[in-house]
Amino acid sequence: MFLDPCGLGLPFSRLVEAMARRRSPNRWPPTEFLMNFSMVAVRRLGGNARSTKGVERSSERFDEVCGGRWWREHFRRGEPVTADADEVVAAEYARRLASATGMYVRSVPVSAAPGHKPLHHLVFGTRRQHGLWVFGDALARARNAWWEKLEVKEESEDPNMLFSSTSIIRPDPQKVTDAAVPAIAANLAAILRQRGMAYKLVDHTLEVFGDYYGQVTEPVVRKAVKHLYAEGKTTSTGIGGRPRDLVVPLSVSLG
């Protein structure tokens, strides 16, 4: 279910009701959702809630979207607003949505340019680890495309520039990969030690990627498996099939 509202979006109760209707185990695929949670609206309605001249009905409409008045606690009248109050609200909204639906929910900020406040959060909900894996991989690819488009835009606006500001602040993709490979390999080893048995990578998506979830694509995980193999900590060579479907067995030298 794709939700891209022009306004505030569906009431929380309606969204939860739609997602809580589980299909039978034999029905495929289970319903997932991808939605736009407006951060512009959060900041605007936060100001509305704090103002003595604010329109209460507007705040009540957001109460419906958020499933309660809890968001107002971050925009209390007469008190200063913390710089990240809007992000706290977005994170809590995703947490409550996950709790109410029993789904894995990920919330990702989307900005027009580096350093800008997010225009919205892209909120994804799935019932399967496979969904988390595909979303994280798609997110990493989208980030790369976003940075590349910003560089092209700057260069087209000023063809005579020596280098774009985007190229200076953009994280070097190769350095990110170089740092991610050993970190993910360590995550794989930790899962092996904890489970004490072989496992399929896609069944432990967030534990596999760790801090690099949404930052690197799935081929980096294959490199991490190969890294672990080179260290003698798994008998999996990391070759063949999709990275998500690789099974990582133990090695006698895991220690």
GROMACS .gro file of C-alpha atoms in nm:
model
  255
    1MET     CA    1   0.000   0.000   0.000
    2PHE     CA    2   0.153   0.329  -0.114
    3LEU     CA    3   0.047   0.644   0.073
    4ASP     CA    4   0.163   0.982  -0.055
    5PRO     CA    5  -0.084   1.227   0.097
    6CYS     CA    6  -0.094   1.595   0.010
    7GLY     CA    7  -0.206   1.665   0.365
    8LEU     CA    8  -0.147   1.491   0.695
    9GLY     CA    9  -0.226   1.135   0.595
   10LEU     CA   10  -0.455   0.864   0.723
   11PRO     CA   11  -0.572   0.855   1.083
   12PHE     CA   12  -0.353   0.622   1.286
   13SER     CA   13  -0.643   0.392   1.368
   14ARG     CA   14  -0.736   0.342   1.003
   15LEU     CA   15  -0.380   0.265   0.901
   16VAL     CA   16  -0.336   0.016   1.185
   17GLU     CA   17  -0.669  -0.148   1.103
   18ALA     CA   18  -0.567  -0.192   0.739
   19MET     CA   19  -0.229  -0.340   0.831
   20ALA     CA   20  -0.356  -0.557   1.116
   21ARG     CA   21  -0.572  -0.765   0.884
   22ARG     CA   22  -0.331  -1.053   0.843
   23ARG     CA   23  -0.374  -1.285   0.550
   24SER     CA   24  -0.376  -1.660   0.608
   25PRO     CA   25  -0.029  -1.819   0.614
   26ASN     CA   26  -0.085  -1.959   0.263
   27ARG     CA   27  -0.169  -1.623   0.104
   28TRP     CA   28   0.115  -1.436  -0.065
   29PRO     CA   29   0.231  -1.165  -0.052
   30PRO     CA   30   0.148  -1.008   0.285
   31THR     CA   31   0.054  -0.640   0.266
   32GLU     CA   32   0.340  -0.393   0.313
   33PHE     CA   33   0.319  -0.014   0.321
   34LEU     CA   34   0.531   0.278   0.207
   35MET     CA   35   0.423   0.622   0.317
   36ASN     CA   36   0.518   0.988   0.326
   37PHE     CA   37   0.518   1.131   0.682
   38SER     CA   38   0.537   1.509   0.638
   39MET     CA   39   0.801   1.675   0.853
   40VAL     CA   40   0.687   2.014   0.726
   41ALA     CA   41   0.350   1.937   0.882
   42VAL     CA   42   0.510   1.827   1.209
   43ARG     CA   43   0.698   2.156   1.243
   44ARG     CA   44   0.398   2.364   1.135
   45LEU     CA   45   0.159   2.192   1.373
   46GLY     CA   46   0.419   2.199   1.648
   47GLY     CA   47   0.415   2.576   1.621
   48ASN     CA   48   0.036   2.572   1.612
   49ALA     CA   49   0.017   2.368   1.932
   50ARG     CA   50   0.256   2.603   2.114
   51SER     CA   51   0.080   2.923   2.012
   52THR     CA   52  -0.196   3.075   2.221
   53LYS     CA   53  -0.356   3.169   1.889
   54GLY     CA   54  -0.321   2.822   1.742
   55VAL     CA   55  -0.620   2.653   1.582
   56GLU     CA   56  -0.710   2.363   1.807
   57ARG     CA   57  -0.890   2.172   1.533
   58SER     CA   58  -0.565   2.152   1.334
   59SER     CA   59  -0.388   2.001   1.634
   60GLU     CA   60  -0.677   1.759   1.687
   61ARG     CA   61  -0.647   1.646   1.326
   62PHE     CA   62  -0.282   1.564   1.389
   63ASP     CA   63  -0.384   1.383   1.709
   64GLU     CA   64  -0.581   1.149   1.481
   65VAL     CA   65  -0.284   1.097   1.250
   66CYS     CA   66  -0.049   1.023   1.541
   67GLY     CA   67  -0.293   0.812   1.739
   68GLY     CA   68  -0.306   1.044   2.038
   69ARG     CA   69  -0.191   1.373   2.189
   70TRP     CA   70   0.155   1.244   2.281
   71TRP     CA   71   0.330   1.449   2.010
   72ARG     CA   72   0.221   1.772   2.183
   73GLU     CA   73   0.455   1.695   2.473
   74HIS     CA   74   0.743   1.794   2.246
   75PHE     CA   75   0.586   2.131   2.163
   76ARG     CA   76   0.459   2.253   2.499
   77ARG     CA   77   0.334   2.608   2.531
   78GLY     CA   78   0.572   2.843   2.704
   79GLU     CA   79   0.867   2.608   2.672
   80PRO     CA   80   1.154   2.619   2.420
   81VAL     CA   81   1.143   2.366   2.140
   82THR     CA   82   1.446   2.139   2.114
   83ALA     CA   83   1.625   2.142   1.779
   84ASP     CA   84   1.536   1.779   1.709
   85ALA     CA   85   1.177   1.780   1.842
   86ASP     CA   86   1.040   1.705   1.496
   87GLU     CA   87   1.274   1.407   1.454
   88VAL     CA   88   1.175   1.275   1.797
   89VAL     CA   89   0.810   1.287   1.690
   90ALA     CA   90   0.888   1.104   1.364
   91ALA     CA   91   1.081   0.833   1.549
   92GLU     CA   92   0.807   0.786   1.807
   93TYR     CA   93   0.541   0.770   1.535
   94ALA     CA   94   0.733   0.486   1.365
   95ARG     CA   95   0.782   0.306   1.697
   96ARG     CA   96   0.412   0.325   1.782
   97LEU     CA   97   0.318   0.210   1.434
   98ALA     CA   98   0.548  -0.092   1.464
   99SER     CA   99   0.405  -0.178   1.806
  100ALA     CA  100   0.042  -0.144   1.695
  101THR     CA  101   0.079  -0.345   1.373
  102GLY     CA  102   0.339  -0.602   1.478
  103MET     CA  103   0.544  -0.509   1.170
  104TYR     CA  104   0.905  -0.412   1.111
  105VAL     CA  105   0.893  -0.036   1.052
  106ARG     CA  106   1.179   0.179   0.923
  107SER     CA  107   1.161   0.559   0.899
  108VAL     CA  108   1.405   0.745   0.675
  109PRO     CA  109   1.448   1.126   0.651
  110VAL     CA  110   1.437   1.276   0.301
  111SER     CA  111   1.591   1.621   0.241
  112ALA     CA  112   1.620   1.842  -0.064
  113ALA     CA  113   1.990   1.903  -0.003
  114PRO     CA  114   2.266   1.813   0.246
  115GLY     CA  115   2.228   1.990   0.578
  116HIS     CA  116   1.864   2.081   0.514
  117LYS     CA  117   1.579   1.983   0.742
  118PRO     CA  118   1.393   1.675   0.610
  119LEU     CA  119   1.084   1.751   0.403
  120HIS     CA  120   0.935   1.419   0.500
  121HIS     CA  121   1.016   1.075   0.631
  122LEU     CA  122   0.974   0.773   0.408
  123VAL     CA  123   0.813   0.515   0.635
  124PHE     CA  124   0.823   0.150   0.533
  125GLY     CA  125   0.645  -0.138   0.703
  126THR     CA  126   0.688  -0.509   0.635
  127ARG     CA  127   0.623  -0.837   0.811
  128ARG     CA  128   0.927  -1.015   0.673
  129GLN     CA  129   1.302  -0.986   0.709
  130HIS     CA  130   1.319  -1.016   0.331
  131GLY     CA  131   1.128  -0.687   0.305
  132LEU     CA  132   1.377  -0.519   0.539
  133TRP     CA  133   1.667  -0.646   0.330
  134VAL     CA  134   1.527  -0.523  -0.001
  135PHE     CA  135   1.431  -0.185   0.146
  136GLY     CA  136   1.777  -0.133   0.295
  137ASP     CA  137   1.944  -0.219  -0.035
  138ALA     CA  138   1.709   0.011  -0.229
  139LEU     CA  139   1.771   0.289   0.021
  140ALA     CA  140   2.149   0.264  -0.020
  141ARG     CA  141   2.115   0.275  -0.399
  142ALA     CA  142   1.881   0.573  -0.374
  143ARG     CA  143   2.129   0.760  -0.153
  144ASN     CA  144   2.404   0.707  -0.408
  145ALA     CA  145   2.178   0.829  -0.690
  146TRP     CA  146   2.076   1.133  -0.482
  147TRP     CA  147   2.439   1.237  -0.425
  148GLU     CA  148   2.525   1.184  -0.791
  149LYS     CA  149   2.228   1.393  -0.906
  150LEU     CA  150   2.329   1.677  -0.674
  151GLU     CA  151   2.680   1.678  -0.820
  152VAL     CA  152   2.549   1.681  -1.178
  153LYS     CA  153   2.310   1.965  -1.093
  154GLU     CA  154   2.589   2.179  -0.947
  155GLU     CA  155   2.820   2.115  -1.240
  156SER     CA  156   2.548   2.202  -1.493
  157GLU     CA  157   2.473   2.529  -1.313
  158ASP     CA  158   2.840   2.630  -1.313
  159PRO     CA  159   3.046   2.437  -1.573
  160ASN     CA  160   3.359   2.638  -1.488
  161MET     CA  161   3.384   2.535  -1.124
  162LEU     CA  162   3.690   2.331  -1.028
  163PHE     CA  163   3.489   2.105  -0.798
  164SER     CA  164   3.139   2.104  -0.654
  165SER     CA  165   3.059   2.156  -0.288
  166THR     CA  166   2.866   1.829  -0.301
  167SER     CA  167   3.182   1.640  -0.395
  168ILE     CA  168   3.348   1.780  -0.081
  169ILE     CA  169   3.080   1.684   0.172
  170ARG     CA  170   2.968   1.357   0.012
  171PRO     CA  171   3.097   1.051   0.201
  172ASP     CA  172   3.345   0.872  -0.024
  173PRO     CA  173   3.160   0.556  -0.142
  174GLN     CA  174   3.479   0.349  -0.147
  175LYS     CA  175   3.577   0.455   0.204
  176VAL     CA  176   3.227   0.370   0.329
  177THR     CA  177   3.255   0.025   0.169
  178ASP     CA  178   3.605  -0.030   0.305
  179ALA     CA  179   3.483   0.048   0.656
  180ALA     CA  180   3.161  -0.152   0.619
  181VAL     CA  181   3.317  -0.482   0.508
  182PRO     CA  182   3.508  -0.563   0.832
  183ALA     CA  183   3.227  -0.419   1.045
  184ILE     CA  184   2.964  -0.640   0.878
  185ALA     CA  185   3.201  -0.938   0.893
  186ALA     CA  186   3.223  -0.882   1.269
  187ASN     CA  187   2.844  -0.874   1.284
  188LEU     CA  188   2.828  -1.206   1.096
  189ALA     CA  189   3.074  -1.363   1.339
  190ALA     CA  190   2.877  -1.233   1.637
  191ILE     CA  191   2.557  -1.391   1.503
  192LEU     CA  192   2.741  -1.720   1.453
  193ARG     CA  193   2.869  -1.716   1.810
  194GLN     CA  194   2.524  -1.633   1.943
  195ARG     CA  195   2.338  -1.896   1.739
  196GLY     CA  196   2.602  -2.166   1.741
  197MET     CA  197   2.473  -2.290   1.405
  198ALA     CA  198   2.447  -2.195   1.038
  199TYR     CA  199   2.197  -1.927   0.936
  200LYS     CA  200   2.068  -1.753   0.626
  201LEU     CA  201   2.171  -1.388   0.605
  202VAL     CA  202   1.827  -1.254   0.513
  203ASP     CA  203   1.686  -1.394   0.839
  204HIS     CA  204   1.900  -1.148   1.039
  205THR     CA  205   1.891  -0.835   0.824
  206LEU     CA  206   1.937  -0.562   1.083
  207GLU     CA  207   2.196  -0.759   1.279
  208VAL     CA  208   2.393  -0.826   0.958
  209PHE     CA  209   2.407  -0.467   0.836
  210GLY     CA  210   2.422  -0.304   1.179
  211ASP     CA  211   2.508   0.066   1.153
  212TYR     CA  212   2.546   0.031   0.777
  213TYR     CA  213   2.182  -0.056   0.713
  214GLY     CA  214   2.063   0.168   0.430
  215GLN     CA  215   2.419   0.292   0.379
  216VAL     CA  216   2.563   0.008   0.169
  217THR     CA  217   2.415  -0.225  -0.091
  218GLU     CA  218   2.390  -0.602  -0.057
  219PRO     CA  219   2.705  -0.681  -0.264
  220VAL     CA  220   2.902  -0.536   0.028
  221VAL     CA  221   2.764  -0.817   0.244
  222ARG     CA  222   2.905  -1.072   0.001
  223LYS     CA  223   3.244  -0.905   0.046
  224ALA     CA  224   3.198  -0.932   0.422
  225VAL     CA  225   3.131  -1.307   0.397
  226LYS     CA  226   3.446  -1.346   0.188
  227HIS     CA  227   3.632  -1.141   0.449
  228LEU     CA  228   3.508  -1.377   0.721
  229TYR     CA  229   3.609  -1.677   0.511
  230ALA     CA  230   3.959  -1.536   0.463
  231GLU     CA  231   3.987  -1.508   0.842
  232GLY     CA  232   3.893  -1.876   0.874
  233LYS     CA  233   3.574  -1.802   1.068
  234THR     CA  234   3.327  -1.959   0.825
  235THR     CA  235   3.336  -2.228   0.560
  236SER     CA  236   3.115  -2.018   0.332
  237THR     CA  237   3.315  -1.869   0.045
  238GLY     CA  238   3.049  -1.607  -0.028
  239ILE     CA  239   3.030  -1.724  -0.389
  240GLY     CA  240   2.707  -1.802  -0.574
  241GLY     CA  241   2.346  -1.696  -0.543
  242ARG     CA  242   2.215  -1.368  -0.410
  243PRO     CA  243   2.390  -1.231  -0.102
  244ARG     CA  244   2.065  -1.232   0.095
  245ASP     CA  245   2.026  -1.608   0.037
  246LEU     CA  246   2.377  -1.705   0.146
  247VAL     CA  247   2.397  -1.946   0.436
  248VAL     CA  248   2.685  -1.881   0.673
  249PRO     CA  249   2.801  -2.198   0.850
  250LEU     CA  250   3.043  -2.223   1.138
  251SER     CA  251   3.414  -2.286   1.113
  252VAL     CA  252   3.613  -2.473   1.373
  253SER     CA  253   3.834  -2.167   1.413
  254LEU     CA  254   3.551  -1.926   1.500
  255GLY     CA  255   3.673  -1.918   1.858
   0.00000   0.00000   0.00000
